Every structure is written in structure tokens, then in C-alpha cells.
Amino acid sequence: MARDPKVVADQVLALLGGESNIEQLSHCATRLRIVAVDDTKVDAQALSETEGVHGYFEKNGQHQVILGTGFVGKVFAVLKGEEVIDDEKPKTKTEQVSTFQSVTRTFSDIFVAIIPALVATGLLMGLRGLIVNGFGVELSPQLTVLSQVLTDTAFIFIPVLVTWSAMRVFGGNPVLGIVLGLMLVAPQLASKWDVAFGNAEALMIPFMGFDIAVTGLQSSILPAVFMGWFAAMVEKTSRKYVPEVLDLILTPFITLLISLIAGLVFVGPLLLGIEKLITELVLYFLQIPYGIGGLIYGGAIQFMAVTGMHHTIVPITIAMVTDTGFDYINPLGTAAIAGQFGAAMAVVMMQTSKVKKSGMFGAALPALFGITEPAMFAITLPRVKPFLYGCVGGAIGGCLGAIAGIGSAGTGATMLPGMLLYLGGGLGMYIVVMLAAASSAFILTKLFYKETN
């Protein structure tokens, strides 16, 4: 007869003296490990005889309840207050939300946990840009490498952070998420940037008469989110069929194997194909007269940022600077970021709680240095309307930038650090683009969005 983790958890909790008698709770592969406030309240005899419990012993002040592999994790989840997932359980009213709301809320839950890393990295990027471009300081090779470690690591290896957080959100093992994220950026695979610039060749895998090009997915977000979701589903499904005695061995093996093949071999190349199509569309839009291309780009780029595909613009900007000496995409991207900043600041101003306002301001601040993810994922996107108004602001600023035809004398810096790239010309119009995008998004959000605390 199958053991019910809720029933066993309730019985074990009662025999341990209740929730108030538990000081520490953890588990290993087979046993619950509990440190009790009052050891005399623990009924050792009854624990040993409880149905569903394989045994009990006390060692070094720690009570250990033997439950077996697989099952111990389910009981632990119940004791920690985490709901056991039941696919047949009817949804409550609060769960009956639109698909778009559900998706945006899920993205927010995933990225809230990694926002501190993005905020810190964004500030470091802005500081380096100010020192190098603003004050003209030439860093030594050693300092250059160290600065790159500080500013580039989080974004290059962001798939690791995302798969970890996604596995956590979708109810999987976060450690397996870390391993899967590392596989996406494994050094054995050629970087997608090196392949894009012709410096390396992709790994070609034959499949049903076709060759699938597999590369590392550095800086990619969408494959990592998919990997986290898919791996969590595989892990949960595996636990339904794998015998508990083999759960510790087989479930991680099945999860890693199936998820890696699905995510890296199939979804990754598909995403690269989508990225290539988007790249061609961007080039086309930039050639549309009357600023229409800038309007479309400035308004749509943040939708790409949600999936991480905005990183595909990097090869275009580098090639553009090489050929013409200017990056004409830079002011359009800046407008999009300014739009999200303006919308985020409008939401911040609506907060009545000083603590909440301070936290949101901290998430919005990196946008001034060109890092929009914290403001977008923590503030505008979960609320939907501010995100859309931010995109409208980006479209307005992008249209102005395209009509003016300004471009940056270099690439890689936007918003305030980006001003340093326009010192040779176009600085005034660049500031106008930022102000137009931010102010229009701010006004639209203030007028048409109401915050529900």
C-alpha cells in the first residue's frame, strides 16, 4: 500500500512534540533529521512503530526518522509547508488567471531571486564605463581581466542562475538546475558568440538525416527557463514511477539525461534559428523611413529581453561599428530601457510603504546604467500595464532617435554611461531620446495604471 506523505508527516510531527518543539529540520537521502527544543517531548517508541516509518534513532542530540529514499523528500516538503502537487486538484479562484498573467508571474518569481546579482553587476558595469570612458583611465591588463570577471560573469553564466531559480519555482531540485545550467555553458561546446563571428564551429549532431548545430548558450535566458521547467516536470514524473529505493540514483540520472538532450540539442538550435530570423528583421526595420523602424525596435525590444533574445543584437552592433564607425541601434535600445525606467519609477512613486518603495527603487536604479532586467522583472512586467506603457515610451524615444539618425561612436554602453559615446556629436539628441522615452512612459503609467497594494 502506497504511503501518504501528508499522513506520515502529521503523525511524525505529533510524535516529535508538535511544530513548536522543532528547532531545526533537515533531511538526507533516507532520513529526517530533527533537533528538538525539548527532547523529553519526543515519543521515540511510537516513532519506531509508526506505519510508514522504517525506523528511528537519536544520535548527538539529533532525532533521525528513517523514511527511505524519495519518500523522505515528500514528507520533508509537507513539514516545511510546501504543498504536495496534485494534478487532479481543482483550481481555486485565485489560481484561475489568464495564461499571460500566469507566465509573467512565473518569470517574475524566477528572476526575483537573482535580481541582487544583476543589480550589483549593473552598477559595476556603470562604474567601469565611467572610469574608462568618462575619465579616460586606461586599465592595466590585470585590472581589465579583474573588471571583466566582476561585470561579465553573471551575464555569461546567467543560464546557471536561471535554471537554478526555475527548478526552484517549478518544484524541482535546484542543485540539478545548477548542473543543467552549467551544461548550457560547458567549455567543451563552442560559444555561440564564437560561432556567430566565425571563430569556431558548432558541434554537428546527425538526427534523422539532418545535422543539428549545437553550441554553448552563454547569456541566453529562454533556453534556461525551458530547461528548468522541463527538468522539474521530468523529475516529478520520474518520481511517480521510479521505486523509492532507487529514487536517489535513477531520478537525477533520468532528469539530467532527458533534460539535457531536450534543452541543448533540440530547443537550443531552434532558438538560434529564431534569433537569426529576429536579426534579419531588425536590419530590415532599421531601414524603414520616417522613424518607423526606430518606433518598432524601441517598442518591441523589451519583449525580446523577456526571453533573453535581445542578446542577438550584439553581433549586429559590432558589425555596424566596424563598417560605419557608429552604432545606430544604441539610441533605440537606450530609449527602450528609458521607457521601462520611467514606468518603473511611476510605480515606485505609487507605493505607500517606505520599505516597499525603497526595495523597488533599488531594482529600478540599475536601468540608469543600462541594466533593465531588475526593473522589468521585479516591477513592470508582473503588473503588465506598466511594462506595456514602458514599451510605448521606448517606441516614442526610438522613433525620435531614428528620425535624428544619431549613432554612438562605439557600442556596449547605454543610458547614462552611453552618454560618453556621444561626446563627439549627437549628445543633445541622445538626452532628448532618453527624456522623451522615460517621461512618456512615466506619464502613461501615472494616468492609466492604479497600484493595488
CSV table of C-alpha atoms in Angstrom, one decimal, residues 88-422:
chain,number,residue,atom,x,y,z
A,88,GLU,CA,-6.2,16.3,-10.3
A,89,LYS,CA,-6.8,19.0,-7.7
A,90,PRO,CA,-9.3,21.6,-9.0
A,91,LYS,CA,-8.0,25.2,-9.2
A,92,THR,CA,-9.2,27.8,-6.8
A,93,LYS,CA,-10.5,31.2,-7.9
A,94,THR,CA,-7.1,32.8,-7.1
A,95,GLU,CA,-5.4,30.3,-9.4
A,96,GLN,CA,-7.8,30.9,-12.3
A,97,VAL,CA,-5.8,33.6,-14.0
A,98,SER,CA,-5.1,34.3,-17.6
A,99,THR,CA,-2.2,32.5,-19.4
A,100,PHE,CA,-0.3,35.7,-19.9
A,101,GLN,CA,-0.7,36.7,-16.3
A,102,SER,CA,0.5,33.3,-15.2
A,103,VAL,CA,3.5,33.4,-17.5
A,104,THR,CA,4.6,36.9,-16.4
A,105,ARG,CA,4.1,36.0,-12.7
A,106,THR,CA,6.2,32.9,-13.2
A,107,PHE,CA,9.0,34.9,-14.9
A,108,SER,CA,8.9,37.3,-12.0
A,109,ASP,CA,9.2,34.6,-9.5
A,110,ILE,CA,12.2,33.1,-11.3
A,111,PHE,CA,14.1,36.4,-11.6
A,112,VAL,CA,13.3,37.9,-8.2
A,113,ALA,CA,15.8,35.5,-6.7
A,114,ILE,CA,18.7,36.6,-9.0
A,115,ILE,CA,17.9,40.3,-9.1
A,116,PRO,CA,20.6,41.2,-6.5
A,117,ALA,CA,23.3,39.7,-8.7
A,118,LEU,CA,22.0,41.6,-11.7
A,119,VAL,CA,21.8,44.8,-9.7
A,120,ALA,CA,25.4,44.5,-8.4
A,121,THR,CA,26.7,43.6,-11.9
A,122,GLY,CA,24.9,46.6,-13.5
A,123,LEU,CA,26.4,49.0,-11.0
A,124,LEU,CA,29.8,47.6,-11.6
A,125,MET,CA,29.3,48.0,-15.4
A,126,GLY,CA,28.4,51.6,-15.0
A,127,LEU,CA,31.4,52.2,-12.7
A,128,ARG,CA,33.8,50.7,-15.2
A,129,GLY,CA,32.3,52.7,-18.1
A,130,LEU,CA,32.6,55.9,-16.1
A,131,ILE,CA,36.3,55.2,-15.2
A,132,VAL,CA,37.3,54.1,-18.7
A,133,ASN,CA,35.2,56.3,-21.0
A,134,GLY,CA,34.5,59.2,-18.7
A,135,PHE,CA,37.8,59.8,-17.0
A,136,GLY,CA,39.9,58.2,-19.8
A,137,VAL,CA,41.7,55.9,-17.4
A,138,GLU,CA,43.5,53.1,-19.2
A,139,LEU,CA,43.3,50.0,-17.1
A,140,SER,CA,46.2,47.6,-16.9
A,141,PRO,CA,45.8,44.1,-18.4
A,142,GLN,CA,45.4,42.7,-14.9
A,143,LEU,CA,42.7,45.2,-13.9
A,144,THR,CA,41.0,44.7,-17.2
A,145,VAL,CA,40.7,41.0,-16.6
A,146,LEU,CA,39.5,41.5,-13.0
A,147,SER,CA,36.9,44.0,-14.1
A,148,GLN,CA,35.7,41.6,-16.7
A,149,VAL,CA,35.3,38.9,-14.1
A,150,LEU,CA,33.3,41.3,-12.0
A,151,THR,CA,31.0,42.6,-14.7
A,152,ASP,CA,30.7,39.8,-17.2
A,153,THR,CA,30.4,36.6,-15.2
A,154,ALA,CA,26.8,37.0,-14.1
A,155,PHE,CA,25.6,37.6,-17.6
A,156,ILE,CA,27.7,35.0,-19.4
A,157,PHE,CA,26.7,32.3,-16.9
A,158,ILE,CA,23.1,33.6,-16.3
A,159,PRO,CA,21.7,30.3,-17.6
A,160,VAL,CA,23.1,28.7,-14.4
A,161,LEU,CA,21.3,31.3,-12.3
A,162,VAL,CA,18.1,30.9,-14.3
A,163,THR,CA,17.9,27.1,-14.3
A,164,TRP,CA,18.6,27.1,-10.6
A,165,SER,CA,15.8,29.5,-9.9
A,166,ALA,CA,13.4,27.9,-12.4
A,167,MET,CA,13.9,24.5,-10.9
A,168,ARG,CA,13.1,26.0,-7.5
A,169,VAL,CA,10.0,27.8,-8.8
A,170,PHE,CA,8.7,24.7,-10.6
A,171,GLY,CA,9.3,22.4,-7.7
A,172,GLY,CA,12.4,20.5,-8.9
A,173,ASN,CA,15.8,20.0,-7.3
A,174,PRO,CA,17.6,23.4,-7.6
A,175,VAL,CA,21.0,21.6,-7.5
A,176,LEU,CA,20.1,19.7,-10.6
A,177,GLY,CA,19.1,23.1,-12.1
A,178,ILE,CA,22.7,24.4,-11.4
A,179,VAL,CA,24.2,21.3,-13.1
A,180,LEU,CA,21.9,21.8,-16.2
A,181,GLY,CA,22.8,25.5,-16.4
A,182,LEU,CA,26.5,24.7,-16.3
A,183,MET,CA,25.9,22.2,-19.2
A,184,LEU,CA,24.4,25.0,-21.3
A,185,VAL,CA,27.7,26.9,-21.0
A,186,ALA,CA,30.0,23.9,-20.8
A,187,PRO,CA,33.6,24.8,-22.1
A,188,GLN,CA,33.5,21.7,-24.3
A,189,LEU,CA,31.0,23.4,-26.5
A,190,ALA,CA,31.9,26.3,-28.8
A,191,SER,CA,30.5,29.6,-27.6
A,192,LYS,CA,27.5,30.8,-29.6
A,193,TRP,CA,29.4,34.1,-30.0
A,194,ASP,CA,32.5,32.4,-31.4
A,195,VAL,CA,30.3,30.5,-33.9
A,196,ALA,CA,28.4,33.7,-34.8
A,197,PHE,CA,31.7,35.5,-35.6
A,198,GLY,CA,33.2,32.6,-37.4
A,199,ASN,CA,35.9,31.9,-34.9
A,200,ALA,CA,34.7,28.4,-34.1
A,201,GLU,CA,32.5,25.7,-35.5
A,202,ALA,CA,29.3,24.3,-33.8
A,203,LEU,CA,29.1,20.7,-32.8
A,204,MET,CA,27.1,18.9,-35.5
A,205,ILE,CA,24.9,16.1,-34.3
A,206,PRO,CA,23.2,13.9,-37.0
A,207,PHE,CA,19.5,13.3,-36.4
A,208,MET,CA,17.0,11.7,-38.9
A,209,GLY,CA,19.1,12.7,-41.9
A,210,PHE,CA,19.7,16.3,-40.6
A,211,ASP,CA,22.7,17.8,-38.9
A,212,ILE,CA,21.8,19.8,-35.7
A,213,ALA,CA,24.2,22.5,-34.8
A,214,VAL,CA,24.8,22.6,-31.1
A,215,THR,CA,26.7,25.5,-29.4
A,216,GLY,CA,27.0,26.9,-25.9
A,217,LEU,CA,24.2,29.1,-24.9
A,218,GLN,CA,26.0,31.8,-23.0
A,219,SER,CA,23.9,34.8,-21.9
A,220,SER,CA,20.7,33.1,-23.1
A,221,ILE,CA,17.6,33.1,-20.8
A,222,LEU,CA,14.8,31.4,-22.7
A,223,PRO,CA,16.5,28.0,-23.0
A,224,ALA,CA,17.4,28.1,-19.3
A,225,VAL,CA,13.8,28.8,-18.3
A,226,PHE,CA,12.6,26.0,-20.5
A,227,MET,CA,15.3,23.7,-19.1
A,228,GLY,CA,14.3,24.5,-15.5
A,229,TRP,CA,10.6,23.9,-16.3
A,230,PHE,CA,11.2,20.8,-18.3
A,231,ALA,CA,13.6,19.2,-15.9
A,232,ALA,CA,11.2,19.8,-13.0
A,233,MET,CA,8.5,18.1,-14.9
A,234,VAL,CA,10.8,15.2,-15.7
A,235,GLU,CA,11.9,14.9,-12.1
A,236,LYS,CA,8.3,14.8,-10.8
A,237,THR,CA,7.2,12.3,-13.4
A,238,SER,CA,10.2,10.1,-12.7
A,239,ARG,CA,9.4,10.0,-9.0
A,240,LYS,CA,5.9,8.7,-9.8
A,241,TYR,CA,7.3,5.6,-11.5
A,242,VAL,CA,10.8,5.0,-10.0
A,243,PRO,CA,10.8,2.7,-7.0
A,244,GLU,CA,11.6,4.7,-3.8
A,245,VAL,CA,14.6,2.6,-3.1
A,246,LEU,CA,16.1,3.6,-6.5
A,247,ASP,CA,14.9,7.2,-6.4
A,248,LEU,CA,18.2,8.7,-5.2
A,249,ILE,CA,20.1,7.1,-8.2
A,250,LEU,CA,17.7,6.9,-11.1
A,251,THR,CA,15.7,10.2,-10.8
A,252,PRO,CA,18.7,12.6,-11.0
A,253,PHE,CA,20.1,10.4,-13.9
A,254,ILE,CA,16.9,10.5,-15.9
A,255,THR,CA,16.3,14.2,-15.2
A,256,LEU,CA,19.8,15.3,-16.3
A,257,LEU,CA,19.9,13.0,-19.4
A,258,ILE,CA,16.4,13.8,-20.8
A,259,SER,CA,16.6,17.5,-20.0
A,260,LEU,CA,20.0,18.0,-21.5
A,261,ILE,CA,19.0,16.3,-24.8
A,262,ALA,CA,15.8,18.2,-25.0
A,263,GLY,CA,17.2,21.6,-24.0
A,264,LEU,CA,20.6,21.7,-25.6
A,265,VAL,CA,20.2,19.5,-28.7
A,266,PHE,CA,16.7,20.5,-29.7
A,267,VAL,CA,15.5,23.7,-28.1
A,268,GLY,CA,18.9,25.4,-28.3
A,269,PRO,CA,19.3,25.1,-32.0
A,270,LEU,CA,15.6,26.0,-32.5
A,271,LEU,CA,16.2,29.2,-30.5
A,272,LEU,CA,19.3,30.1,-32.5
A,273,GLY,CA,17.1,29.8,-35.7
A,274,ILE,CA,14.6,32.2,-34.1
A,275,GLU,CA,17.4,34.5,-33.1
A,276,LYS,CA,18.7,34.6,-36.7
A,277,LEU,CA,15.2,35.5,-38.0
A,278,ILE,CA,14.9,38.3,-35.5
A,279,THR,CA,18.3,39.6,-36.5
A,280,GLU,CA,17.2,39.9,-40.1
A,281,LEU,CA,14.0,41.6,-39.1
A,282,VAL,CA,15.9,44.2,-37.0
A,283,LEU,CA,18.1,45.0,-40.0
A,284,TYR,CA,15.0,45.5,-42.1
A,285,PHE,CA,13.3,47.7,-39.6
A,286,LEU,CA,16.3,50.0,-39.3
A,287,GLN,CA,15.9,50.8,-43.0
A,288,ILE,CA,12.3,51.8,-42.8
A,289,PRO,CA,12.0,55.6,-43.3
A,290,TYR,CA,10.2,58.3,-41.1
A,291,GLY,CA,11.5,56.7,-37.9
A,292,ILE,CA,9.1,53.8,-38.2
A,293,GLY,CA,11.9,51.3,-37.8
A,294,GLY,CA,13.1,53.0,-34.6
A,295,LEU,CA,9.5,53.1,-33.3
A,296,ILE,CA,9.1,49.4,-33.9
A,297,TYR,CA,12.5,48.5,-32.4
A,298,GLY,CA,12.2,50.8,-29.4
A,299,GLY,CA,8.7,49.4,-28.6
A,300,ALA,CA,9.5,45.7,-29.2
A,301,ILE,CA,13.0,45.1,-27.9
A,302,GLN,CA,11.8,44.6,-24.3
A,303,PHE,CA,9.6,41.8,-25.4
A,304,MET,CA,12.8,40.2,-26.7
A,305,ALA,CA,14.5,41.0,-23.4
A,306,VAL,CA,11.9,38.9,-21.6
A,307,THR,CA,13.2,35.8,-23.4
A,308,GLY,CA,16.9,36.9,-23.4
A,309,MET,CA,16.9,37.1,-27.2
A,310,HIS,CA,17.9,40.8,-27.2
A,311,HIS,CA,21.5,39.5,-26.8
A,312,THR,CA,21.3,38.5,-30.5
A,313,ILE,CA,21.7,42.2,-31.4
A,314,VAL,CA,25.3,42.2,-30.2
A,315,PRO,CA,26.8,40.8,-33.4
A,316,ILE,CA,24.8,43.3,-35.4
A,317,THR,CA,26.0,46.3,-33.4
A,318,ILE,CA,29.7,45.1,-33.6
A,319,ALA,CA,29.5,44.6,-37.3
A,320,MET,CA,27.8,48.0,-37.7
A,321,VAL,CA,30.5,49.8,-35.7
A,322,THR,CA,33.2,48.0,-37.7
A,323,ASP,CA,31.7,49.0,-41.1
A,324,THR,CA,30.5,52.6,-40.3
A,325,GLY,CA,32.1,53.6,-37.1
A,326,PHE,CA,28.7,54.1,-35.4
A,327,ASP,CA,26.2,52.0,-33.7
A,328,TYR,CA,22.7,53.3,-34.8
A,329,ILE,CA,20.9,50.7,-32.7
A,330,ASN,CA,22.3,52.1,-29.5
A,331,PRO,CA,19.9,55.1,-29.1
A,332,LEU,CA,16.9,52.8,-29.9
A,333,GLY,CA,17.9,50.3,-27.2
A,334,THR,CA,18.5,53.2,-24.8
A,335,ALA,CA,15.0,54.5,-25.5
A,336,ALA,CA,13.6,51.1,-24.6
A,337,ILE,CA,15.5,51.0,-21.3
A,338,ALA,CA,14.5,54.6,-20.5
A,339,GLY,CA,10.8,53.7,-21.1
A,340,GLN,CA,11.0,50.8,-18.6
A,341,PHE,CA,12.8,53.1,-16.2
A,342,GLY,CA,10.1,55.7,-16.5
A,343,ALA,CA,7.3,53.2,-16.0
A,344,ALA,CA,9.1,51.6,-13.0
A,345,MET,CA,9.6,55.0,-11.4
A,346,ALA,CA,5.9,55.8,-11.7
A,347,VAL,CA,5.1,52.5,-9.9
A,348,VAL,CA,7.7,53.3,-7.2
A,349,MET,CA,6.0,56.7,-6.6
A,350,MET,CA,2.7,55.0,-6.1
A,351,GLN,CA,3.9,52.9,-3.2
A,352,THR,CA,2.7,53.9,0.3
A,353,SER,CA,5.1,51.6,2.2
A,354,LYS,CA,8.6,53.1,2.6
A,355,VAL,CA,10.2,49.7,2.7
A,356,LYS,CA,8.5,48.5,-0.5
A,357,LYS,CA,9.3,51.8,-2.2
A,358,SER,CA,13.0,51.6,-1.2
A,359,GLY,CA,13.2,48.0,-2.5
A,360,MET,CA,11.6,48.9,-5.8
A,361,PHE,CA,13.8,51.9,-6.2
A,362,GLY,CA,16.8,49.7,-5.8
A,363,ALA,CA,15.5,47.5,-8.6
A,364,ALA,CA,14.8,50.5,-10.9
A,365,LEU,CA,18.2,52.2,-10.3
A,366,PRO,CA,20.3,49.8,-12.5
A,367,ALA,CA,18.3,50.9,-15.5
A,368,LEU,CA,20.1,54.2,-15.4
A,369,PHE,CA,23.3,52.2,-16.1
A,370,GLY,CA,21.6,50.2,-18.9
A,371,ILE,CA,20.6,47.1,-17.0
A,372,THR,CA,16.8,46.8,-17.4
A,373,GLU,CA,16.1,43.3,-16.1
A,374,PRO,CA,15.7,44.2,-12.4
A,375,ALA,CA,13.2,46.9,-13.1
A,376,MET,CA,11.4,44.9,-15.7
A,377,PHE,CA,11.1,41.6,-13.9
A,378,ALA,CA,10.6,43.0,-10.4
A,379,ILE,CA,8.3,46.0,-11.2
A,380,THR,CA,6.8,46.5,-14.6
A,381,LEU,CA,6.4,43.0,-16.1
A,382,PRO,CA,4.5,41.4,-13.2
A,383,ARG,CA,2.0,44.3,-13.4
A,384,VAL,CA,1.7,44.0,-17.2
A,385,LYS,CA,0.3,47.5,-17.9
A,386,PRO,CA,3.4,49.4,-16.7
A,387,PHE,CA,5.5,47.1,-18.9
A,388,LEU,CA,3.4,47.9,-21.9
A,389,TYR,CA,3.5,51.7,-21.2
A,390,GLY,CA,7.3,51.4,-20.9
A,391,CYS,CA,7.3,49.8,-24.3
A,392,VAL,CA,5.2,52.7,-25.7
A,393,GLY,CA,7.8,55.1,-24.2
A,394,GLY,CA,10.6,53.1,-25.8
A,395,ALA,CA,8.7,53.4,-29.2
A,396,ILE,CA,8.4,57.2,-28.9
A,397,GLY,CA,12.1,57.6,-28.0
A,398,GLY,CA,13.2,55.1,-30.6
A,399,CYS,CA,11.2,57.0,-33.3
A,400,LEU,CA,12.9,60.3,-32.4
A,401,GLY,CA,16.3,58.6,-32.4
A,402,ALA,CA,15.7,57.0,-35.8
A,403,ILE,CA,14.5,60.3,-37.3
A,404,ALA,CA,17.5,62.1,-36.0
A,405,GLY,CA,19.8,59.4,-37.3
A,406,ILE,CA,22.1,59.6,-34.3
A,407,GLY,CA,24.6,56.8,-33.5
A,408,SER,CA,27.1,56.1,-30.8
A,409,ALA,CA,30.8,56.2,-31.6
A,410,GLY,CA,31.2,52.7,-30.1
A,411,THR,CA,29.0,50.1,-28.5
A,412,GLY,CA,28.2,48.3,-25.3
A,413,ALA,CA,27.1,51.3,-23.1
A,414,THR,CA,23.6,52.7,-22.9
A,415,MET,CA,21.6,55.2,-20.7
A,416,LEU,CA,24.0,57.4,-18.5
A,417,PRO,CA,27.2,55.6,-19.4
A,418,GLY,CA,26.2,55.7,-23.0
A,419,MET,CA,26.3,59.5,-23.0
A,420,LEU,CA,30.1,59.2,-23.1
A,421,LEU,CA,29.9,57.6,-26.5
A,422,TYR,CA,28.2,60.8,-27.9
